CSV table of C-alpha atoms and ligand atoms in Angstrom, one decimal:
chain,number,residue,atom,x,y,z
Y,12,MET,CA,-35.6,15.9,2.2
Y,13,THR,CA,-37.3,13.5,5.0
Y,14,PHE,CA,-35.6,11.0,7.0
Y,15,GLU,CA,-37.2,8.2,4.8
Y,16,THR,CA,-35.8,9.4,1.7
Y,17,PHE,CA,-32.3,10.0,3.3
Y,18,TYR,CA,-32.4,6.3,4.5
Y,19,GLN,CA,-33.6,4.9,1.2
Y,20,GLU,CA,-30.7,6.6,-0.5
Y,21,MET,CA,-28.1,5.3,2.0
Y,22,GLN,CA,-29.9,1.9,1.6
Y,23,GLU,CA,-29.5,2.0,-2.2
Y,24,LYS,CA,-26.0,3.0,-2.1
Y,25,LEU,CA,-24.5,1.0,0.7
Y,26,LYS,CA,-26.8,-2.4,-0.1
Y,27,ASN,CA,-23.8,-4.5,-1.3
Y,28,VAL,CA,-21.2,-3.1,1.2
Y,29,VAL,CA,-23.0,-2.5,4.5
Y,30,PRO,CA,-25.2,-5.2,6.5
Y,31,GLU,CA,-28.8,-4.0,6.2
Y,32,PRO,CA,-29.5,-3.7,9.8
Y,33,GLU,CA,-26.4,-1.5,10.2
Y,34,ILE,CA,-27.5,0.9,7.6
Y,35,PHE,CA,-30.7,1.9,9.6
Y,36,ILE,CA,-28.5,2.6,12.8
Y,37,LYS,CA,-26.1,4.6,10.7
Y,38,ALA,CA,-28.7,6.5,9.0
Y,39,GLU,CA,-30.0,7.7,12.1
Y,40,ILE,CA,-26.9,8.9,13.5
Y,41,ALA,CA,-26.0,10.6,10.0
Y,42,TRP,CA,-29.2,12.3,9.7
Y,43,GLU,CA,-28.5,13.8,13.3
Y,44,ILE,CA,-25.3,14.7,12.3
Y,45,ASN,CA,-26.5,16.6,9.1
Y,46,LYS,CA,-29.1,18.5,11.0
Y,47,LEU,CA,-26.6,19.5,13.7
Y,48,LYS,CA,-23.9,20.5,10.8
Y,49,ILE,CA,-26.5,23.1,9.4
Y,50,GLU,CA,-27.4,24.4,12.9
Y,51,LYS,CA,-23.6,25.1,13.9
Y,52,ASN,CA,-22.6,26.4,10.5
Y,53,ALA,CA,-20.2,23.6,10.0
Y,54,VAL,CA,-18.5,21.8,7.0
Y,55,ILE,CA,-17.5,18.0,7.3
Y,56,LEU,CA,-14.4,16.8,5.2
Y,57,GLY,CA,-14.2,13.1,4.9
Y,58,HIS,CA,-10.8,11.3,3.6
Y,59,ASN,CA,-11.3,8.5,1.0
Y,60,TYR,CA,-10.4,6.0,4.2
Y,61,MET,CA,-13.4,6.8,6.1
Y,62,GLU,CA,-15.9,3.7,6.5
Y,63,ALA,CA,-18.5,3.4,3.9
Y,64,ALA,CA,-21.5,4.4,5.8
Y,65,LEU,CA,-19.9,7.5,7.0
Y,66,PHE,CA,-18.2,8.3,3.6
Y,67,HIS,CA,-21.5,8.1,1.6
Y,68,SER,CA,-23.6,10.1,4.3
Y,69,ILE,CA,-22.2,13.2,6.0
Y,70,PRO,CA,-19.1,14.6,4.4
Y,71,ASP,CA,-19.6,18.0,2.4
Y,72,HIS,CA,-16.6,17.2,0.7
Y,73,VAL,CA,-14.5,14.0,0.4
Y,74,GLY,CA,-11.0,13.6,-1.1
Y,75,ASP,CA,-7.4,13.0,-0.7
Y,76,SER,CA,-4.9,14.9,1.6
Y,77,LEU,CA,-4.2,17.6,-1.0
Y,78,GLY,CA,-7.7,18.0,-2.0
Y,79,LEU,CA,-9.2,18.5,1.4
Y,80,SER,CA,-6.3,21.0,2.5
Y,81,ARG,CA,-7.4,22.9,-0.4
Y,82,ILE,CA,-11.0,22.8,0.7
Y,83,ALA,CA,-10.1,23.5,4.4
Y,84,ALA,CA,-8.3,26.6,3.3
Y,85,GLU,CA,-11.1,28.1,1.4
Y,86,THR,CA,-14.3,27.1,3.5
Y,87,ASP,CA,-16.3,30.2,5.3
Y,88,LYS,CA,-18.0,27.9,7.7
Y,89,ASP,CA,-17.2,28.6,11.2
Y,90,ILE,CA,-16.3,25.0,12.1
Y,91,ILE,CA,-14.6,22.4,10.3
Y,92,VAL,CA,-15.2,18.9,11.4
Y,93,PHE,CA,-12.4,16.5,10.0
Y,94,CYS,CA,-13.3,13.1,9.4
Y,95,GLY,CA,-9.6,11.8,8.8
Y,96,VAL,CA,-6.5,11.6,11.1
Y,97,ARG,CA,-4.9,14.1,13.5
Y,98,PHE,CA,-2.4,15.5,11.0
Y,99,MET,CA,-5.1,16.1,8.4
Y,100,ALA,CA,-6.9,18.2,11.1
Y,101,GLU,CA,-3.9,20.1,12.0
Y,102,THR,CA,-3.3,21.1,8.2
Y,103,ALA,CA,-6.8,22.3,8.1
Y,104,LYS,CA,-6.2,24.6,11.3
Y,105,ILE,CA,-2.8,25.6,9.7
Y,106,LEU,CA,-4.4,26.8,6.7
Y,107,ASN,CA,-7.4,28.4,8.3
Y,108,PRO,CA,-6.4,29.4,12.0
Y,109,LYS,CA,-9.6,31.4,12.6
Y,110,LYS,CA,-11.9,28.5,12.3
Y,111,THR,CA,-12.7,25.9,15.0
Y,112,VAL,CA,-11.1,22.6,13.7
Y,113,LEU,CA,-12.6,19.4,15.1
Y,114,LEU,CA,-11.2,16.0,14.9
Y,115,PRO,CA,-13.8,13.3,16.0
Y,116,ALA,CA,-11.1,11.2,17.9
Y,117,LYS,CA,-8.8,12.0,20.8
Y,118,LYS,CA,-5.8,10.7,18.9
Y,119,ALA,CA,-6.3,9.4,15.5
Y,120,GLY,CA,-2.5,9.3,14.9
Y,121,CYS,CA,-0.6,8.0,11.9
Y,122,SER,CA,2.6,5.7,11.9
Y,123,LEU,CA,4.4,8.1,9.5
Y,124,ALA,CA,3.7,11.0,11.6
Y,125,GLU,CA,4.8,9.2,14.8
Y,126,SER,CA,8.1,8.3,13.1
Y,127,ILE,CA,9.9,11.6,13.1
Y,128,THR,CA,10.2,14.7,15.6
Y,129,ALA,CA,11.0,18.4,14.9
Y,130,GLN,CA,14.4,17.8,16.5
Y,131,ASP,CA,15.1,15.1,14.1
Y,132,VAL,CA,14.5,17.4,11.2
Y,133,ARG,CA,16.9,20.0,12.9
Y,134,ASP,CA,19.5,17.4,13.3
Y,135,LEU,CA,19.2,16.6,9.5
Y,136,ARG,CA,19.6,20.2,8.6
Y,137,GLU,CA,22.7,20.6,10.5
Y,138,ARG,CA,24.4,17.6,9.0
Y,139,PHE,CA,23.4,18.6,5.3
Y,140,PRO,CA,23.5,22.4,5.6
Y,141,GLY,CA,21.7,24.3,2.8
Y,142,VAL,CA,19.8,21.1,1.5
Y,143,PRO,CA,16.1,21.8,1.0
Y,144,VAL,CA,13.8,19.8,3.5
Y,145,VAL,CA,10.4,18.4,1.7
Y,146,THR,CA,8.3,16.7,4.4
Y,147,TYR,CA,5.2,14.7,3.6
Y,148,VAL,CA,1.9,16.2,4.8
Y,149,ASN,CA,1.7,13.0,7.3
Y,150,THR,CA,3.7,14.8,9.8
Y,151,TYR,CA,2.8,17.0,12.7
Y,152,ALA,CA,2.8,20.9,12.8
Y,153,ASP,CA,6.0,21.2,14.3
Y,154,VAL,CA,7.6,18.8,11.8
Y,155,LYS,CA,6.3,20.7,9.1
Y,156,ALA,CA,7.3,24.1,10.8
Y,157,GLU,CA,10.8,22.9,10.4
Y,158,SER,CA,10.5,22.0,6.6
Y,159,ASP,CA,10.9,24.2,3.3
Y,160,ILE,CA,8.0,22.6,1.6
Y,161,CYS,CA,5.5,19.9,2.2
Y,162,CYS,CA,4.1,17.3,-0.3
Y,163,THR,CA,1.4,14.8,-0.4
Y,164,SER,CA,1.2,11.6,-2.6
Y,165,ALA,CA,-0.6,13.6,-5.3
Y,166,ASN,CA,2.3,16.1,-6.0
Y,167,ALA,CA,5.4,14.5,-4.4
Y,168,LYS,CA,7.3,14.3,-7.9
Y,169,ALA,CA,6.3,17.9,-8.7
Y,170,VAL,CA,7.3,19.4,-5.4
Y,171,VAL,CA,10.8,17.8,-5.5
Y,172,GLU,CA,11.2,18.8,-9.1
Y,173,SER,CA,10.1,22.5,-8.3
Y,174,LEU,CA,13.1,22.7,-6.0
Y,175,ASN,CA,15.7,22.6,-8.9
Y,176,THR,CA,18.5,21.4,-6.5
Y,177,ASP,CA,20.6,18.3,-7.0
Y,178,THR,CA,20.0,17.2,-3.3
Y,179,VAL,CA,16.7,17.0,-1.5
Y,180,ILE,CA,16.0,15.8,2.2
Y,181,PHE,CA,12.6,13.8,1.8
Y,182,LEU,CA,10.8,12.8,5.0
Y,183,PRO,CA,9.6,10.7,6.5
Y,184,ASP,CA,8.4,7.9,4.5
Y,185,GLU,CA,11.0,5.6,3.3
Y,186,TYR,CA,9.1,4.0,0.7
Y,187,LEU,CA,7.4,7.2,-1.0
Y,188,ALA,CA,11.0,8.8,-1.0
Y,189,GLY,CA,12.1,5.4,-2.8
Y,190,ASN,CA,9.2,5.9,-5.2
Y,191,VAL,CA,9.9,9.7,-5.7
Y,192,ALA,CA,13.5,8.6,-6.3
Y,193,LYS,CA,12.6,6.5,-9.1
Y,194,GLU,CA,10.3,9.1,-10.7
Y,195,THR,CA,12.8,11.9,-10.6
Y,196,GLY,CA,16.0,9.7,-11.2
Y,197,LYS,CA,17.4,11.1,-7.9
Y,198,HIS,CA,19.1,8.5,-5.8
Y,199,ILE,CA,18.3,8.1,-2.0
Y,200,ILE,CA,20.3,7.5,1.2
Y,201,PHE,CA,19.1,6.9,4.7
Y,202,PRO,CA,21.4,8.5,7.2
Y,203,THR,CA,21.8,7.0,10.5
Y,204,ARG,CA,20.5,9.0,13.4
Y,205,THR,CA,23.9,10.2,14.4
Y,206,LYS,CA,26.6,12.1,12.3
Y,207,ARG,CA,29.0,9.8,10.7
Y,208,ALA,CA,32.6,10.9,9.7
Y,209,ASN,CA,32.2,10.2,6.0
Y,210,ASP,CA,28.9,12.0,5.6
Y,211,SER,CA,29.2,13.5,2.3
Y,212,LEU,CA,26.8,14.8,-0.4
Y,213,LEU,CA,28.9,13.9,-3.3
Y,214,ASP,CA,26.8,11.3,-4.5
Y,215,VAL,CA,23.4,11.8,-2.7
Y,216,GLN,CA,20.4,13.5,-4.2
Y,217,LEU,CA,17.6,12.4,-1.9
Y,218,ILE,CA,18.0,11.9,1.7
Y,219,GLY,CA,15.4,10.0,3.3
Y,220,TRP,CA,14.2,8.6,6.6
Y,221,HIS,CA,12.9,5.2,8.1
Y,222,GLY,CA,9.2,6.1,8.5
Y,223,ARG,CA,6.7,3.6,7.2
Y,224,CYS,CA,3.1,3.4,6.8
Y,225,GLU,CA,1.8,0.5,8.8
Y,226,VAL,CA,-0.8,-0.4,6.5
Y,227,HIS,CA,1.0,-0.3,3.2
Y,228,GLU,CA,4.3,-1.6,4.0
Y,229,GLN,CA,2.2,-5.1,4.6
Y,230,PHE,CA,1.7,-5.6,1.1
Y,231,THR,CA,4.3,-7.5,-0.9
Y,232,VAL,CA,5.0,-8.5,-4.4
Y,233,LYS,CA,4.0,-12.1,-3.7
Y,234,ASP,CA,0.5,-10.8,-3.0
Y,235,ILE,CA,0.6,-9.3,-6.4
Y,236,GLU,CA,1.6,-12.6,-8.2
Y,237,ASP,CA,-0.8,-14.6,-6.6
Y,238,ILE,CA,-3.7,-12.3,-7.4
Y,239,ARG,CA,-2.4,-12.0,-11.2
Y,240,ALA,CA,-2.3,-15.8,-11.3
Y,241,GLN,CA,-5.8,-16.0,-10.2
Y,242,TYR,CA,-7.2,-12.9,-12.2
Y,243,PRO,CA,-4.9,-12.4,-15.2
Y,244,ASP,CA,-6.7,-9.3,-16.5
Y,245,VAL,CA,-6.8,-7.6,-13.0
Y,246,ALA,CA,-5.8,-3.9,-12.7
Y,247,ILE,CA,-3.8,-3.5,-9.6
Y,248,LEU,CA,-3.4,0.0,-8.0
Y,249,ALA,CA,-0.9,0.8,-5.4
Y,250,HIS,CA,-0.6,3.8,-3.1
Y,251,PRO,CA,3.0,5.1,-3.2
Y,252,GLU,CA,3.5,4.6,0.5
Y,253,CYS,CA,3.9,0.8,-0.6
Y,254,SER,CA,7.4,-0.2,-1.5
Y,255,PRO,CA,9.0,0.5,-4.8
Y,256,GLU,CA,9.0,-3.2,-5.5
Y,257,VAL,CA,5.2,-3.3,-4.9
Y,258,VAL,CA,4.6,-0.1,-6.9
Y,259,ALA,CA,6.8,-1.6,-9.7
Y,260,ALA,CA,4.6,-4.8,-9.9
Y,261,SER,CA,1.4,-2.8,-9.9
Y,262,ASP,CA,-0.4,-1.0,-13.0
Y,263,PHE,CA,-1.0,2.3,-11.3
Y,264,ALA,CA,0.4,4.3,-8.3
Y,265,SER,CA,-0.8,7.7,-7.2
Y,266,SER,CA,-2.9,9.3,-4.2
Y,267,THR,CA,-6.2,7.9,-3.3
Y,268,THR,CA,-8.2,10.3,-5.4
Y,269,ALA,CA,-6.2,9.6,-8.3
Y,270,MET,CA,-6.8,5.8,-7.7
Y,271,ILE,CA,-10.5,6.4,-7.5
Y,272,ARG,CA,-10.3,8.4,-10.8
Y,273,TYR,CA,-8.4,5.5,-12.5
Y,274,VAL,CA,-11.1,2.9,-11.6
Y,275,GLU,CA,-14.0,5.2,-12.6
Y,276,GLU,CA,-12.2,6.2,-16.0
Y,277,SER,CA,-11.0,2.6,-17.0
Y,278,ASN,CA,-12.5,-0.6,-18.0
Y,279,ALA,CA,-10.8,-3.5,-16.3
Y,280,PRO,CA,-12.5,-6.7,-15.6
Y,281,GLN,CA,-11.5,-6.7,-11.9
Y,282,TYR,CA,-9.6,-4.0,-9.7
Y,283,LEU,CA,-7.5,-4.7,-6.8
Y,284,LEU,CA,-6.4,-1.7,-4.4
Y,285,LEU,CA,-3.3,-2.0,-2.4
Y,286,THR,CA,-4.4,0.6,0.1
Y,287,GLU,CA,-6.7,1.2,3.1
Y,288,CYS,CA,-9.6,-1.4,2.9
Y,289,ALA,CA,-12.6,1.0,3.2
Y,290,MET,CA,-11.7,2.8,0.0
Y,291,GLY,CA,-12.6,-0.3,-2.1
Y,292,ASP,CA,-15.9,-0.5,-0.4
Y,293,ASN,CA,-16.4,3.3,-1.0
Y,294,ILE,CA,-15.7,2.8,-4.8
Y,295,ALA,CA,-17.9,-0.1,-4.8
Y,296,ALA,CA,-20.7,1.6,-3.4
Y,297,ALA,CA,-20.5,4.7,-6.0
Y,298,ASN,CA,-19.8,2.6,-8.8
Y,299,PRO,CA,-22.0,-0.8,-8.8
Y,300,ASP,CA,-20.6,-1.6,-12.2
Y,301,LYS,CA,-17.1,-2.1,-11.2
Y,302,ASN,CA,-15.7,-5.4,-9.8
Y,303,MET,CA,-13.7,-4.5,-6.9
Y,304,LEU,CA,-11.9,-7.5,-5.6
Y,305,GLY,CA,-12.5,-7.6,-1.9
Y,306,LEU,CA,-9.3,-9.2,-1.0
Y,307,CYS,CA,-8.2,-6.4,1.3
Y,308,ARG,CA,-7.1,-7.3,4.9
Y,309,VAL,CA,-5.6,-4.0,6.0
Y,310,ARG,CA,-7.5,-1.2,7.9
Y,311,CYS,CA,-5.7,1.7,9.1
Y,312,PRO,CA,-6.4,1.5,12.9
Y,313,HIS,CA,-6.2,5.3,13.0
Y,314,MET,CA,-8.6,6.2,10.4
Y,315,ASN,CA,-10.8,3.4,11.9
Y,316,GLU,CA,-11.0,5.7,15.0
Y,317,ILE,CA,-13.4,7.8,13.3
Y,318,THR,CA,-17.0,6.5,13.7
Y,319,LEU,CA,-20.3,8.3,12.9
Y,320,GLU,CA,-21.1,8.2,16.7
Y,321,ASP,CA,-17.9,10.1,17.5
Y,322,THR,CA,-18.7,12.7,14.8
Y,323,LEU,CA,-22.0,13.4,16.3
Y,324,ASP,CA,-20.4,13.6,19.8
Y,325,SER,CA,-17.7,15.7,18.4
Y,326,LEU,CA,-20.4,18.3,17.0
Y,327,GLN,CA,-22.5,18.1,20.2
Y,328,ASN,CA,-19.9,18.7,22.6
Y,329,MET,CA,-17.3,20.5,20.5
Y,330,ARG,CA,-14.5,18.0,20.5
Y,331,TYR,CA,-11.7,17.5,20.0
Y,332,VAL,CA,-10.4,20.9,19.2
Y,333,ILE,CA,-7.3,21.2,17.2
Y,334,GLU,CA,-4.8,23.7,18.8
Y,335,ILE,CA,-1.5,24.7,17.3
Y,336,PRO,CA,1.0,27.2,18.8
Y,337,GLU,CA,0.8,30.2,16.8
Y,338,ASP,CA,4.9,30.4,16.2
Y,339,ILE,CA,4.7,26.8,15.1
Y,340,ARG,CA,1.6,27.5,12.9
Y,341,ILE,CA,3.0,30.3,10.9
Y,342,ARG,CA,6.2,28.4,10.0
Y,343,ALA,CA,4.2,25.2,9.2
Y,344,GLU,CA,1.6,27.4,7.0
Y,345,ARG,CA,4.6,28.6,4.8
Y,346,ALA,CA,5.6,25.0,3.9
Y,347,VAL,CA,2.1,23.9,3.3
Y,348,GLN,CA,1.1,27.1,1.4
Y,349,ARG,CA,4.2,26.7,-0.8
Y,350,MET,CA,3.1,23.2,-1.7
Y,351,ILE,CA,-0.5,24.4,-2.4
Y,352,GLU,CA,0.8,27.1,-5.0
Y,353,ILE,CA,2.8,24.2,-6.9
Y,354,GLY,CA,-0.7,22.4,-7.4
P,418,13P,P1,-3.5,10.6,0.4
P,418,13P,O1,-3.0,11.9,0.4
P,418,13P,O2,-3.2,10.0,-1.0
P,418,13P,O3,-5.0,10.6,0.4
P,418,13P,O4,-3.0,9.4,1.3
P,418,13P,C1,-3.1,9.8,2.7
P,418,13P,C2,-2.8,8.7,3.6
P,418,13P,O5,-2.8,8.6,4.7
P,418,13P,C3,-2.3,7.4,2.9
P,418,13P,O6,-2.1,6.4,3.7
P,419,SF4,FE1,-1.1,7.0,8.5
P,419,SF4,FE2,-0.8,4.8,6.9
P,419,SF4,FE3,-3.0,5.4,8.1
P,419,SF4,FE4,-2.4,6.6,6.0
P,419,SF4,S1,-3.1,4.5,6.1
P,419,SF4,S2,-3.2,7.5,8.2
P,419,SF4,S3,-0.2,6.8,6.2
P,419,SF4,S4,-0.9,4.8,9.1
């Protein structure tokens, strides 16, 4: 393919979501990245929250946390460039340790991953001995290493149900835990950071933590009521990191890839996504016939750190390399692998 054809394809796809002068600049950078990717035998994975020009130009695979983990585990390329946030790149390294995993930004954190430490998990285990620990993949490797099994938004219910226990510790997303509790019929408590005299498991089935996604916690039931007043037939899709009240008032809730599939396979007059802004643009670019309400106001600052410029720099200068101490990696791998086996 020539650069002209590549640029025209990007233009065609992005014309309604990216300003025209920007498309040319981004196409030039993406073209360089794609050449370098082949030279260096690299694969680029792009999370569904990447900005539209990046999402539609350089990834070999796009998807949600679960889908990209699976691909990372199976790739035979020498280098995995993860266009997503740090915990995702770490998961790739956990599953495929012989590969060089690059994250194109130094930090690219996540408010959920920052909300809990490995010591917090050890303390909870001591307070609730014998209770299995499920951690959301939006955590760092040392926290995963303290867990029995991981989950993503795509499989949280199945993972909790697979344990066949009355009580589960579910960390660290308070809202995802609330949504899973509703789906599984389990009820949830949030222990304080210190042990209390009346800690008891008698009526406790899902023990949560006070982590929240700084993006999804911003959506309210009032937002939904206002939109429905204006667009009575709108289909509203929420990510399960939104509060249980917001999820209950929406028409559908699941992982980012399941939300995309829902839009592609249904026929509502308009769609509103209660999730990271970029995803609406990505769907609009790929499905020009769908009416995506562009009322989104929340961009994840961590996902936003990943740019085309930084991805080029990442491949040119081999940075930032993800390293995980082997003892932590092996224990974290057990928890992630156990999740992948469930599906
Ligand atoms: P998914 O696993 O649904 O892609 O979500 C990841 C995430 O960070 C949502 O905020
Ligand atoms: Fe973390 Fe929320 Fe950003 Fe997802 S959207 S990476 S959960 S801060």
